mmCIF file of C-alpha atoms and ligand atoms in Angstrom:
data_model
loop_
_atom_site.group_PDB
_atom_site.id
_atom_site.type_symbol
_atom_site.label_atom_id
_atom_site.label_comp_id
_atom_site.label_asym_id
_atom_site.label_seq_id
_atom_site.Cartn_x
_atom_site.Cartn_y
_atom_site.Cartn_z
ATOM 1 C CA MET Z 940 -19.780 24.566 37.103
ATOM 2 C CA GLN Z 941 -21.290 21.832 34.937
ATOM 3 C CA MET Z 942 -23.730 22.742 32.183
ATOM 4 C CA PRO Z 943 -27.320 21.465 32.728
ATOM 5 C CA LYS Z 944 -28.103 18.392 30.631
ATOM 6 C CA TRP Z 945 -31.007 20.008 28.769
ATOM 7 C CA LEU Z 946 -28.775 22.911 27.699
ATOM 8 C CA ALA Z 947 -25.974 20.584 26.619
ATOM 9 C CA ARG Z 948 -28.503 18.589 24.524
ATOM 10 C CA LEU Z 949 -29.832 21.791 22.982
ATOM 11 C CA ILE Z 950 -26.482 23.183 21.895
ATOM 12 C CA SER Z 951 -24.931 19.868 20.873
ATOM 13 C CA PRO Z 952 -26.178 20.055 17.199
ATOM 14 C CA ILE Z 953 -24.873 23.626 17.002
ATOM 15 C CA ARG Z 954 -21.507 22.481 18.336
ATOM 16 C CA GLN Z 955 -21.409 19.671 15.775
ATOM 17 C CA TRP Z 956 -22.259 22.075 12.981
ATOM 18 C CA VAL Z 957 -19.563 24.531 14.080
ATOM 19 C CA GLY Z 958 -17.138 21.609 14.305
ATOM 20 C CA LYS Z 959 -17.954 20.660 10.705
ATOM 21 C CA LEU Z 960 -17.274 24.200 9.602
ATOM 22 C CA ASN Z 961 -13.696 23.486 10.658
ATOM 23 C CA LEU Z 962 -13.084 26.920 12.056
ATOM 24 C CA ARG Z 963 -10.107 25.899 14.152
ATOM 25 C CA ARG Z 964 -7.737 22.990 13.846
ATOM 26 C CA ASN Z 965 -5.465 21.215 16.273
ATOM 27 C CA ILE Z 966 -2.138 20.602 14.657
ATOM 28 C CA GLY Z 967 1.036 18.970 15.877
ATOM 29 C CA ILE Z 968 4.443 19.932 14.511
ATOM 30 C CA ASP Z 969 7.571 17.837 14.832
ATOM 31 C CA LEU Z 970 10.091 20.619 14.293
ATOM 32 C CA GLY Z 971 13.086 18.381 13.752
ATOM 33 C CA THR Z 972 16.697 19.109 12.889
ATOM 34 C CA VAL Z 973 16.466 17.023 9.713
ATOM 35 C CA ASN Z 974 12.719 16.687 9.013
ATOM 36 C CA VAL Z 975 9.667 18.752 9.786
ATOM 37 C CA LEU Z 976 6.351 16.901 9.965
ATOM 38 C CA VAL Z 977 2.865 18.260 10.475
ATOM 39 C CA TYR Z 978 -0.036 16.252 11.868
ATOM 40 C CA VAL Z 979 -3.554 17.615 11.474
ATOM 41 C CA GLU Z 980 -6.264 16.313 13.761
ATOM 42 C CA GLY Z 981 -8.672 14.155 11.795
ATOM 43 C CA LYS Z 982 -6.343 13.947 8.787
ATOM 44 C CA GLY Z 983 -3.058 12.473 10.021
ATOM 45 C CA VAL Z 984 0.437 13.453 8.864
ATOM 46 C CA VAL Z 985 -0.177 15.897 6.010
ATOM 47 C CA LEU Z 986 3.312 17.272 5.519
ATOM 48 C CA ARG Z 987 6.727 15.694 5.727
ATOM 49 C CA GLU Z 988 9.625 17.736 4.403
ATOM 50 C CA PRO Z 989 13.356 18.111 5.025
ATOM 51 C CA SER Z 990 14.063 21.042 7.400
ATOM 52 C CA VAL Z 991 15.820 23.045 4.705
ATOM 53 C CA VAL Z 992 15.134 26.528 3.363
ATOM 54 C CA ALA Z 993 16.760 28.104 0.277
ATOM 55 C CA VAL Z 994 17.215 31.862 0.453
ATOM 56 C CA ASP Z 995 18.228 34.313 -2.272
ATOM 57 C CA THR Z 996 20.863 36.367 -0.430
ATOM 58 C CA THR Z 997 20.617 39.323 -2.822
ATOM 59 C CA THR Z 998 16.900 39.884 -2.242
ATOM 60 C CA ASP Z 999 16.508 38.041 1.088
ATOM 61 C CA GLN Z 1000 13.568 36.185 -0.468
ATOM 62 C CA ILE Z 1001 12.757 32.533 0.221
ATOM 63 C CA VAL Z 1002 13.304 30.523 -2.958
ATOM 64 C CA ALA Z 1003 12.194 27.085 -1.743
ATOM 65 C CA VAL Z 1004 11.276 25.212 1.416
ATOM 66 C CA GLY Z 1005 11.629 21.492 2.149
ATOM 67 C CA SER Z 1006 12.502 19.000 -0.590
ATOM 68 C CA GLY Z 1007 12.679 21.802 -3.165
ATOM 69 C CA ALA Z 1008 15.353 23.498 -1.065
ATOM 70 C CA GLN Z 1009 17.191 20.257 -0.355
ATOM 71 C CA ALA Z 1010 17.495 19.547 -4.069
ATOM 72 C CA LEU Z 1011 19.428 22.811 -4.382
ATOM 73 C CA ILE Z 1012 22.145 21.886 -1.839
ATOM 74 C CA GLY Z 1013 25.488 22.037 -3.638
ATOM 75 C CA ARG Z 1014 23.786 22.759 -6.981
ATOM 76 C CA ALA Z 1015 22.600 26.352 -6.686
ATOM 77 C CA PRO Z 1016 24.338 29.546 -7.886
ATOM 78 C CA ALA Z 1017 26.332 31.627 -5.385
ATOM 79 C CA ASN Z 1018 23.410 33.936 -4.493
ATOM 80 C CA ILE Z 1019 21.247 31.023 -3.278
ATOM 81 C CA GLU Z 1020 22.041 29.837 0.219
ATOM 82 C CA THR Z 1021 20.549 26.589 1.532
ATOM 83 C CA ILE Z 1022 19.996 26.733 5.275
ATOM 84 C CA ARG Z 1023 19.065 24.159 7.889
ATOM 85 C CA PRO Z 1024 17.572 26.495 10.505
ATOM 86 C CA LEU Z 1025 17.704 23.989 13.362
ATOM 87 C CA ARG Z 1026 20.851 22.607 14.931
ATOM 88 C CA GLU Z 1027 20.947 19.817 17.495
ATOM 89 C CA GLY Z 1028 17.171 19.956 17.969
ATOM 90 C CA VAL Z 1029 16.881 23.689 18.644
ATOM 91 C CA ILE Z 1030 16.403 26.838 16.571
ATOM 92 C CA SER Z 1031 19.707 28.280 15.398
ATOM 93 C CA GLN Z 1032 18.328 30.721 12.805
ATOM 94 C CA TYR Z 1033 15.120 32.320 14.036
ATOM 95 C CA ASP Z 1034 13.965 34.147 10.884
ATOM 96 C CA VAL Z 1035 14.450 31.133 8.654
ATOM 97 C CA THR Z 1036 12.648 28.839 11.134
ATOM 98 C CA LEU Z 1037 9.799 31.332 11.148
ATOM 99 C CA LYS Z 1038 9.476 31.117 7.350
ATOM 100 C CA MET Z 1039 9.515 27.345 7.530
ATOM 101 C CA LEU Z 1040 6.799 27.307 10.194
ATOM 102 C CA GLN Z 1041 4.692 29.763 8.160
ATOM 103 C CA TYR Z 1042 4.964 27.417 5.200
ATOM 104 C CA CYS Z 1043 4.007 24.415 7.376
ATOM 105 C CA ILE Z 1044 0.986 26.061 8.998
ATOM 106 C CA ARG Z 1045 -0.270 27.505 5.720
ATOM 107 C CA THR Z 1046 0.100 24.194 3.900
ATOM 108 C CA ALA Z 1047 -1.560 22.243 6.708
ATOM 109 C CA CYS Z 1048 -4.461 24.587 7.433
ATOM 110 C CA GLY Z 1049 -5.135 26.442 4.180
ATOM 111 C CA ASN Z 1050 -7.390 29.421 4.745
ATOM 112 C CA MET Z 1051 -8.775 28.644 8.144
ATOM 113 C CA ILE Z 1052 -10.980 31.227 9.823
ATOM 114 C CA LEU Z 1053 -9.507 30.799 13.292
ATOM 115 C CA PRO Z 1054 -5.769 30.315 13.822
ATOM 116 C CA PRO Z 1055 -4.906 26.727 14.838
ATOM 117 C CA ARG Z 1056 -3.879 25.426 18.227
ATOM 118 C CA VAL Z 1057 -0.362 24.199 17.649
ATOM 119 C CA MET Z 1058 1.612 21.667 19.649
ATOM 120 C CA VAL Z 1059 5.334 21.681 18.925
ATOM 121 C CA CYS Z 1060 7.775 19.186 20.348
ATOM 122 C CA VAL Z 1061 11.123 20.134 21.848
ATOM 123 C CA PRO Z 1062 14.010 17.945 23.041
ATOM 124 C CA SER Z 1063 13.774 17.227 26.772
ATOM 125 C CA GLY Z 1064 17.023 19.085 27.497
ATOM 126 C CA VAL Z 1065 16.122 22.505 26.046
ATOM 127 C CA THR Z 1066 16.746 25.728 27.919
ATOM 128 C CA GLU Z 1067 14.011 28.265 28.667
ATOM 129 C CA VAL Z 1068 15.444 30.629 26.064
ATOM 130 C CA GLU Z 1069 15.317 27.891 23.434
ATOM 131 C CA GLU Z 1070 11.708 27.095 24.403
ATOM 132 C CA ARG Z 1071 10.749 30.759 24.192
ATOM 133 C CA ALA Z 1072 12.151 30.961 20.658
ATOM 134 C CA VAL Z 1073 9.916 28.065 19.541
ATOM 135 C CA VAL Z 1074 6.792 29.611 21.089
ATOM 136 C CA ASP Z 1075 7.523 33.048 19.595
ATOM 137 C CA ALA Z 1076 8.288 31.644 16.141
ATOM 138 C CA ALA Z 1077 5.131 29.477 16.081
ATOM 139 C CA ARG Z 1078 2.949 32.371 17.218
ATOM 140 C CA GLU Z 1079 4.477 34.739 14.673
ATOM 141 C CA ALA Z 1080 3.974 32.084 12.010
ATOM 142 C CA GLY Z 1081 0.202 32.097 12.561
ATOM 143 C CA ALA Z 1082 -0.554 29.775 15.465
ATOM 144 C CA GLY Z 1083 -3.456 30.790 17.704
ATOM 145 C CA LYS Z 1084 -2.206 29.040 20.805
ATOM 146 C CA VAL Z 1085 1.141 27.349 21.155
ATOM 147 C CA TYR Z 1086 1.953 24.396 23.379
ATOM 148 C CA LEU Z 1087 5.256 22.643 23.840
ATOM 149 C CA MET Z 1088 5.787 19.015 24.559
ATOM 150 C CA GLU Z 1089 8.845 16.957 25.346
ATOM 151 C CA GLU Z 1090 9.920 14.925 22.340
ATOM 152 C CA PRO Z 1091 10.148 11.501 24.051
ATOM 153 C CA VAL Z 1092 6.621 11.844 25.497
ATOM 154 C CA ALA Z 1093 5.281 12.689 22.040
ATOM 155 C CA ALA Z 1094 7.267 9.784 20.601
ATOM 156 C CA ALA Z 1095 5.774 7.383 23.155
ATOM 157 C CA LEU Z 1096 2.222 8.549 22.406
ATOM 158 C CA GLY Z 1097 2.829 8.304 18.664
ATOM 159 C CA ALA Z 1098 4.265 4.814 19.082
ATOM 160 C CA GLY Z 1099 0.949 3.807 20.623
ATOM 161 C CA LEU Z 1100 2.188 3.287 24.198
ATOM 162 C CA ASP Z 1101 -0.265 3.757 27.040
ATOM 163 C CA ILE Z 1102 1.697 6.319 29.015
ATOM 164 C CA SER Z 1103 -1.130 7.285 31.362
ATOM 165 C CA ALA Z 1104 -0.887 4.127 33.483
ATOM 166 C CA PRO Z 1105 1.408 3.980 36.531
ATOM 167 C CA VAL Z 1106 3.712 1.705 34.553
ATOM 168 C CA GLY Z 1107 7.239 2.526 33.433
ATOM 169 C CA ARG Z 1108 7.773 2.756 29.661
ATOM 170 C CA MET Z 1109 11.108 3.599 28.082
ATOM 171 C CA ILE Z 1110 11.624 5.462 24.828
ATOM 172 C CA VAL Z 1111 14.818 6.044 22.852
ATOM 173 C CA ASP Z 1112 14.189 8.632 20.117
ATOM 174 C CA ILE Z 1113 17.181 8.992 17.792
ATOM 175 C CA GLY Z 1114 16.670 11.930 15.444
ATOM 176 C CA GLY Z 1115 19.118 13.895 13.345
ATOM 177 C CA GLY Z 1116 20.345 16.323 15.995
ATOM 178 C CA THR Z 1117 19.380 14.839 19.346
ATOM 179 C CA THR Z 1118 18.845 11.508 21.004
ATOM 180 C CA ASP Z 1119 16.114 11.754 23.625
ATOM 181 C CA ILE Z 1120 15.837 8.958 26.124
ATOM 182 C CA ALA Z 1121 13.140 8.874 28.764
ATOM 183 C CA VAL Z 1122 11.338 6.690 31.230
ATOM 184 C CA ILE Z 1123 7.680 7.751 31.348
ATOM 185 C CA SER Z 1124 4.961 6.854 33.831
ATOM 186 C CA MET Z 1125 1.506 8.390 34.409
ATOM 187 C CA GLY Z 1126 1.975 10.778 31.479
ATOM 188 C CA GLY Z 1127 5.120 12.332 32.920
ATOM 189 C CA VAL Z 1128 8.873 11.940 32.496
ATOM 190 C CA VAL Z 1129 10.489 10.201 35.482
ATOM 191 C CA VAL Z 1130 14.086 10.027 34.259
ATOM 192 C CA SER Z 1131 15.447 11.440 31.030
ATOM 193 C CA GLU Z 1132 18.562 12.356 29.146
ATOM 194 C CA SER Z 1133 18.927 14.337 25.949
ATOM 195 C CA VAL Z 1134 22.266 14.192 24.151
ATOM 196 C CA ARG Z 1135 23.087 16.257 21.121
ATOM 197 C CA ILE Z 1136 24.463 13.237 19.313
ATOM 198 C CA ALA Z 1137 22.283 11.544 16.688
ATOM 199 C CA GLY Z 1138 22.029 10.977 12.913
ATOM 200 C CA ASP Z 1139 24.091 14.023 11.913
ATOM 201 C CA LYS Z 1140 27.001 12.968 14.122
ATOM 202 C CA LEU Z 1141 26.810 9.457 12.642
ATOM 203 C CA ASP Z 1142 27.094 10.978 9.135
ATOM 204 C CA GLU Z 1143 30.145 12.995 10.216
ATOM 205 C CA ALA Z 1144 31.707 9.859 11.694
ATOM 206 C CA VAL Z 1145 31.225 7.998 8.389
ATOM 207 C CA MET Z 1146 32.779 10.931 6.533
ATOM 208 C CA ARG Z 1147 35.827 10.872 8.824
ATOM 209 C CA TYR Z 1148 36.150 7.092 8.518
ATOM 210 C CA VAL Z 1149 36.211 7.190 4.698
ATOM 211 C CA ARG Z 1150 38.903 9.838 4.795
ATOM 212 C CA ARG Z 1151 40.978 8.028 7.435
ATOM 213 C CA GLN Z 1152 40.673 4.548 5.930
ATOM 214 C CA TYR Z 1153 40.702 5.289 2.191
ATOM 215 C CA GLY Z 1154 42.089 8.835 1.941
ATOM 216 C CA VAL Z 1155 38.899 9.849 0.117
ATOM 217 C CA LEU Z 1156 36.815 12.957 0.780
ATOM 218 C CA VAL Z 1157 33.040 12.623 0.549
ATOM 219 C CA GLY Z 1158 30.322 15.163 1.289
ATOM 220 C CA ILE Z 1159 27.916 14.962 4.208
ATOM 221 C CA GLN Z 1160 25.008 13.932 1.951
ATOM 222 C CA THR Z 1161 27.024 11.034 0.542
ATOM 223 C CA ALA Z 1162 27.923 10.002 4.102
ATOM 224 C CA GLU Z 1163 24.226 10.021 5.048
ATOM 225 C CA LEU Z 1164 23.422 7.897 2.006
ATOM 226 C CA ILE Z 1165 26.130 5.378 2.974
ATOM 227 C CA LYS Z 1166 24.672 5.220 6.499
ATOM 228 C CA GLN Z 1167 21.148 4.675 5.225
ATOM 229 C CA ARG Z 1168 22.095 2.100 2.559
ATOM 230 C CA ILE Z 1169 24.592 -0.077 4.409
ATOM 231 C CA GLY Z 1170 24.633 1.198 8.014
ATOM 232 C CA ALA Z 1171 24.678 -1.798 10.374
ATOM 233 C CA LEU Z 1172 25.631 -1.959 14.026
ATOM 234 C CA TYR Z 1173 25.321 -5.636 14.816
ATOM 235 C CA SER Z 1174 26.792 -8.785 13.309
ATOM 236 C CA HIS Z 1175 24.783 -9.754 10.255
ATOM 237 C CA LYS Z 1176 24.912 -12.465 7.591
ATOM 238 C CA GLN Z 1177 23.592 -10.477 4.656
ATOM 239 C CA VAL Z 1178 26.570 -8.224 3.958
ATOM 240 C CA ARG Z 1179 25.787 -5.193 1.828
ATOM 241 C CA SER Z 1180 28.165 -2.943 -0.061
ATOM 242 C CA VAL Z 1181 27.992 0.379 -1.808
ATOM 243 C CA GLU Z 1182 30.129 2.090 -4.417
ATOM 244 C CA VAL Z 1183 31.112 5.587 -3.371
ATOM 245 C CA ARG Z 1184 32.455 8.408 -5.528
ATOM 246 C CA GLY Z 1185 34.646 10.946 -3.791
ATOM 247 C CA ARG Z 1186 37.819 12.957 -4.206
ATOM 248 C CA SER Z 1187 41.262 11.650 -3.364
ATOM 249 C CA ALA Z 1188 42.691 13.717 -0.506
ATOM 250 C CA GLN Z 1189 46.169 13.209 -2.009
ATOM 251 C CA THR Z 1190 45.715 13.922 -5.719
ATOM 252 C CA GLY Z 1191 42.505 15.946 -5.657
ATOM 253 C CA LEU Z 1192 41.154 13.737 -8.453
ATOM 254 C CA PRO Z 1193 37.938 11.681 -8.424
ATOM 255 C CA GLN Z 1194 38.198 8.230 -6.854
ATOM 256 C CA VAL Z 1195 35.730 5.358 -6.541
ATOM 257 C CA ILE Z 1196 35.765 3.014 -3.539
ATOM 258 C CA THR Z 1197 33.548 0.186 -2.314
ATOM 259 C CA LEU Z 1198 32.388 0.179 1.295
ATOM 260 C CA SER Z 1199 30.922 -2.790 3.140
ATOM 261 C CA SER Z 1200 28.312 -2.908 5.890
ATOM 262 C CA LYS Z 1201 30.910 -4.805 7.969
ATOM 263 C CA GLU Z 1202 32.890 -1.568 8.330
ATOM 264 C CA MET Z 1203 30.002 0.508 9.628
ATOM 265 C CA LEU Z 1204 30.241 -0.348 13.322
ATOM 266 C CA GLU Z 1205 33.889 0.726 13.343
ATOM 267 C CA ALA Z 1206 33.042 3.870 11.372
ATOM 268 C CA MET Z 1207 30.300 4.943 13.797
ATOM 269 C CA THR Z 1208 31.761 3.630 17.078
ATOM 270 C CA GLU Z 1209 32.311 7.015 18.719
ATOM 271 C CA PRO Z 1210 28.809 8.541 18.446
ATOM 272 C CA VAL Z 1211 27.117 5.149 18.901
ATOM 273 C CA SER Z 1212 29.043 4.607 22.174
ATOM 274 C CA ALA Z 1213 27.910 8.016 23.409
ATOM 275 C CA ILE Z 1214 24.272 7.087 22.686
ATOM 276 C CA LEU Z 1215 24.693 3.729 24.448
ATOM 277 C CA ASP Z 1216 26.231 5.490 27.484
ATOM 278 C CA ALA Z 1217 23.208 7.810 27.668
ATOM 279 C CA VAL Z 1218 20.785 4.860 27.469
ATOM 280 C CA CYS Z 1219 22.674 3.054 30.261
ATOM 281 C CA SER Z 1220 22.747 6.211 32.384
ATOM 282 C CA VAL Z 1221 18.936 6.505 32.195
ATOM 283 C CA ILE Z 1222 18.533 2.843 33.141
ATOM 284 C CA GLU Z 1223 20.914 3.283 36.091
ATOM 285 C CA ARG Z 1224 18.848 6.195 37.401
ATOM 286 C CA THR Z 1225 15.459 4.478 36.955
ATOM 287 C CA PRO Z 1226 13.698 3.481 40.198
ATOM 288 C CA PRO Z 1227 13.635 -0.343 40.624
ATOM 289 C CA GLU Z 1228 9.826 -0.724 40.334
ATOM 290 C CA LEU Z 1229 9.773 1.048 36.993
ATOM 291 C CA LEU Z 1230 12.814 -0.902 35.851
ATOM 292 C CA GLY Z 1231 10.808 -4.097 36.383
ATOM 293 C CA ASP Z 1232 8.094 -2.702 34.071
ATOM 294 C CA ILE Z 1233 10.676 -1.792 31.456
ATOM 295 C CA LEU Z 1234 12.193 -5.278 31.567
ATOM 296 C CA LYS Z 1235 8.692 -6.651 30.973
ATOM 297 C CA HIS Z 1236 7.580 -4.238 28.230
ATOM 298 C CA GLY Z 1237 10.957 -3.515 26.656
ATOM 299 C CA ILE Z 1238 12.472 -0.345 25.217
ATOM 300 C CA VAL Z 1239 10.782 1.251 22.191
ATOM 301 C CA MET Z 1240 12.932 3.069 19.624
ATOM 302 C CA THR Z 1241 11.640 5.915 17.462
ATOM 303 C CA GLY Z 1242 13.125 8.569 15.140
ATOM 304 C CA GLY Z 1243 14.950 8.111 11.843
ATOM 305 C CA GLY Z 1244 18.155 6.974 13.565
ATOM 306 C CA SER Z 1245 16.400 3.897 14.937
ATOM 307 C CA MET Z 1246 16.217 2.557 11.368
ATOM 308 C CA ILE Z 1247 19.943 1.796 11.206
ATOM 309 C CA ARG Z 1248 20.140 -1.961 10.947
ATOM 310 C CA GLY Z 1249 20.997 -3.694 14.198
ATOM 311 C CA PHE Z 1250 20.794 -0.596 16.448
ATOM 312 C CA ASP Z 1251 17.960 -2.272 18.391
ATOM 313 C CA GLN Z 1252 19.964 -5.502 18.763
ATOM 314 C CA LEU Z 1253 23.019 -3.578 19.945
ATOM 315 C CA ILE Z 1254 21.033 -1.723 22.644
ATOM 316 C CA GLN Z 1255 19.417 -5.008 23.687
ATOM 317 C CA LYS Z 1256 22.812 -6.691 24.002
ATOM 318 C CA VAL Z 1257 24.364 -3.844 26.001
ATOM 319 C CA THR Z 1258 21.420 -3.276 28.373
ATOM 320 C CA GLY Z 1259 19.919 -6.758 28.625
ATOM 321 C CA VAL Z 1260 16.458 -5.241 28.018
ATOM 322 C CA PRO Z 1261 14.305 -6.302 25.024
ATOM 323 C CA VAL Z 1262 14.182 -3.586 22.364
ATOM 324 C CA ARG Z 1263 11.840 -3.006 19.414
ATOM 325 C CA VAL Z 1264 11.581 -0.310 16.766
ATOM 326 C CA ALA Z 1265 8.169 1.413 16.569
ATOM 327 C CA ASP Z 1266 6.109 1.214 13.374
ATOM 328 C CA ASP Z 1267 6.916 4.104 11.047
ATOM 329 C CA PRO Z 1268 9.461 5.524 13.543
ATOM 330 C CA ILE Z 1269 9.982 8.853 11.715
ATOM 331 C CA THR Z 1270 6.340 9.931 12.153
ATOM 332 C CA CYS Z 1271 5.908 8.897 15.817
ATOM 333 C CA VAL Z 1272 6.695 12.327 17.306
ATOM 334 C CA SER Z 1273 4.391 14.221 14.940
ATOM 335 C CA ARG Z 1274 1.541 11.756 15.522
ATOM 336 C CA GLY Z 1275 2.132 12.045 19.281
ATOM 337 C CA THR Z 1276 2.003 15.860 19.247
ATOM 338 C CA GLY Z 1277 -1.330 15.727 17.426
ATOM 339 C CA ILE Z 1278 -2.771 13.103 19.766
ATOM 340 C CA ALA Z 1279 -1.701 15.089 22.844
ATOM 341 C CA LEU Z 1280 -3.988 18.024 22.063
ATOM 342 C CA ARG Z 1281 -7.099 15.847 21.851
ATOM 343 C CA GLY Z 1282 -9.492 16.319 24.706
ATOM 344 C CA TYR Z 1283 -7.770 19.317 26.283
ATOM 345 C CA LYS Z 1284 -9.623 22.498 25.466
ATOM 346 C CA LYS Z 1285 -8.387 24.815 28.182
ATOM 347 C CA LEU Z 1286 -4.696 24.009 28.432
ATOM 348 C CA PRO Z 1287 -2.561 26.981 29.419
ATOM 349 C CA GLU Z 1288 -0.059 27.896 26.704
ATOM 350 C CA GLY Z 1289 3.594 26.943 26.972
ATOM 351 C CA SER Z 1290 5.090 23.653 28.124
ATOM 352 C CA ILE Z 1291 2.447 21.104 28.919
ATOM 353 C CA ASN Z 1292 2.537 18.378 31.444
ATOM 354 C CA LEU Z 1293 0.008 15.732 30.426
ATOM 355 C CA ALA Z 1294 0.004 14.193 33.894
ATOM 356 C CA ARG Z 1295 -0.976 17.518 35.456
ATOM 357 C CA ALA Z 1296 -3.491 18.394 32.745
ATOM 358 C CA ARG Z 1297 -5.271 15.090 33.291
ATOM 359 C CA ARG Z 1298 -5.304 15.542 37.056
ATOM 360 C CA ASP Z 1299 -6.690 19.073 36.773
ATOM 361 C CA ARG Z 1300 -9.073 18.066 33.917
ATOM 362 C CA LEU Z 1301 -8.030 21.042 31.819
HETATM 363 N N1 LIG P 87 16.608 4.179 6.653
HETATM 364 C C1 LIG P 87 17.397 4.878 7.469
HETATM 365 N N2 LIG P 87 18.485 4.311 8.025
HETATM 366 C C2 LIG P 87 19.274 5.006 8.846
HETATM 367 N N3 LIG P 87 19.086 6.291 9.191
HETATM 368 C C3 LIG P 87 18.019 6.903 8.668
HETATM 369 C C4 LIG P 87 17.117 6.257 7.783
HETATM 370 N N4 LIG P 87 16.156 7.147 7.411
HETATM 371 C C5 LIG P 87 16.447 8.294 8.040
HETATM 372 N N5 LIG P 87 17.566 8.155 8.772
HETATM 373 C C6 LIG P 87 18.233 9.185 9.576
HETATM 374 O O1 LIG P 87 17.319 9.688 10.527
HETATM 375 C C7 LIG P 87 17.679 11.041 10.857
HETATM 376 C C8 LIG P 87 16.447 11.919 10.820
HETATM 377 O O2 LIG P 87 15.521 11.382 11.716
HETATM 378 P P1 LIG P 87 14.328 12.266 12.275
HETATM 379 O O3 LIG P 87 13.505 12.767 11.145
HETATM 380 O O4 LIG P 87 13.657 11.466 13.324
HETATM 381 O O5 LIG P 87 15.147 13.470 12.912
HETATM 382 P P2 LIG P 87 14.606 14.875 13.401
HETATM 383 O O6 LIG P 87 13.355 14.652 14.154
HETATM 384 O O7 LIG P 87 14.548 15.805 12.252
HETATM 385 O O8 LIG P 87 15.784 15.341 14.367
HETATM 386 P P3 LIG P 87 15.758 15.780 15.917
HETATM 387 O O9 LIG P 87 14.645 15.039 16.579
HETATM 388 O O10 LIG P 87 17.089 15.355 16.417
HETATM 389 O O11 LIG P 87 15.603 17.250 15.901
HETATM 390 C C9 LIG P 87 18.725 11.466 9.823
HETATM 391 O O12 LIG P 87 20.003 11.474 10.431
HETATM 392 C C10 LIG P 87 18.633 10.387 8.760
HETATM 393 O O13 LIG P 87 19.880 10.166 8.123
HETATM 394 MG MG1 LIG P 88 12.859 14.308 16.157
#
């Protein structure tokens, strides 16, 4: 039943005043394998940290969370363990994820009177058990109400796409643990694929390449640095190179080598091919009408992995569809999760379907 106009007018100043008191916040969390980002309604992205937690194994106490914990990787004494609590987009260590979420919610909301409504994104291929773990962890960490949203839908919203129209839009979100590809229309996913191959697998491929080609062992962080500095997947004129320090697999002694961006496609061929196959498989399954829209509007890439030079050009060449990388691709999902909660006051907890919520005016 609709409220009478006179009553709405009467209570509107009270509502505004209560709103200013900031009793409850809407927050969106991109609980990623590599990075965790928190978006607070009205403020934007307020927290962006590596998904790493350092634990003192003798006392079971948390020593550091985020960049503080990442700085300890490989440099801490034996009693300090650095943990990445998410693997391939889903929670692999519940208790540690819980601590990380507590830290995120506390940092984002401070001492709020009412617990926040929290939207967390999950890869589109998660199981019910994996979803349950996210809801339980967020609630235990201090969320009032917890909603889940598919990562590519959040990415599309965050990239500024109008996903409510009956027009096909295609998103390729390449994170650290998962690549989520989806065709979205009217706020819902029409075709999707989530593969557990993304940035981390590219780092491993670089590590293997350096060993195979030069007989040199490098750590995973060095491999990630190589990927970020000189990673390139399409022919390019401006060749870059990087000096890498590792250990000779033969002598066990330190060795310095120079790698060129020209070698990167070969180094990352295997995981990159798997991502391309997944993109093509989504296109093959897309209904023809929507495919026409996608040809017109192009594919939008988000996630940290989309920043590898030439990835967009490679996808464009293989699929024949124009491709562009979203602005600030790493924050798209978190911005999208925050945006999604706007305007919906009575959403039921759990996985949300924006198309249905709009239809039912929740
Ligand atoms: N400039 C860059 N060039 C290439 N890769 C990059 C760059 N910056 C970040 N990355 C990569 O992006 C990945 C992290 O991206 P992102 O933060 O989107 O992942 P995530 O959301 O934590 O993971 P997921 O969504 O899979 O759970 C890492 O593999 C990182 O190496
Ligand atoms: Mg992500």
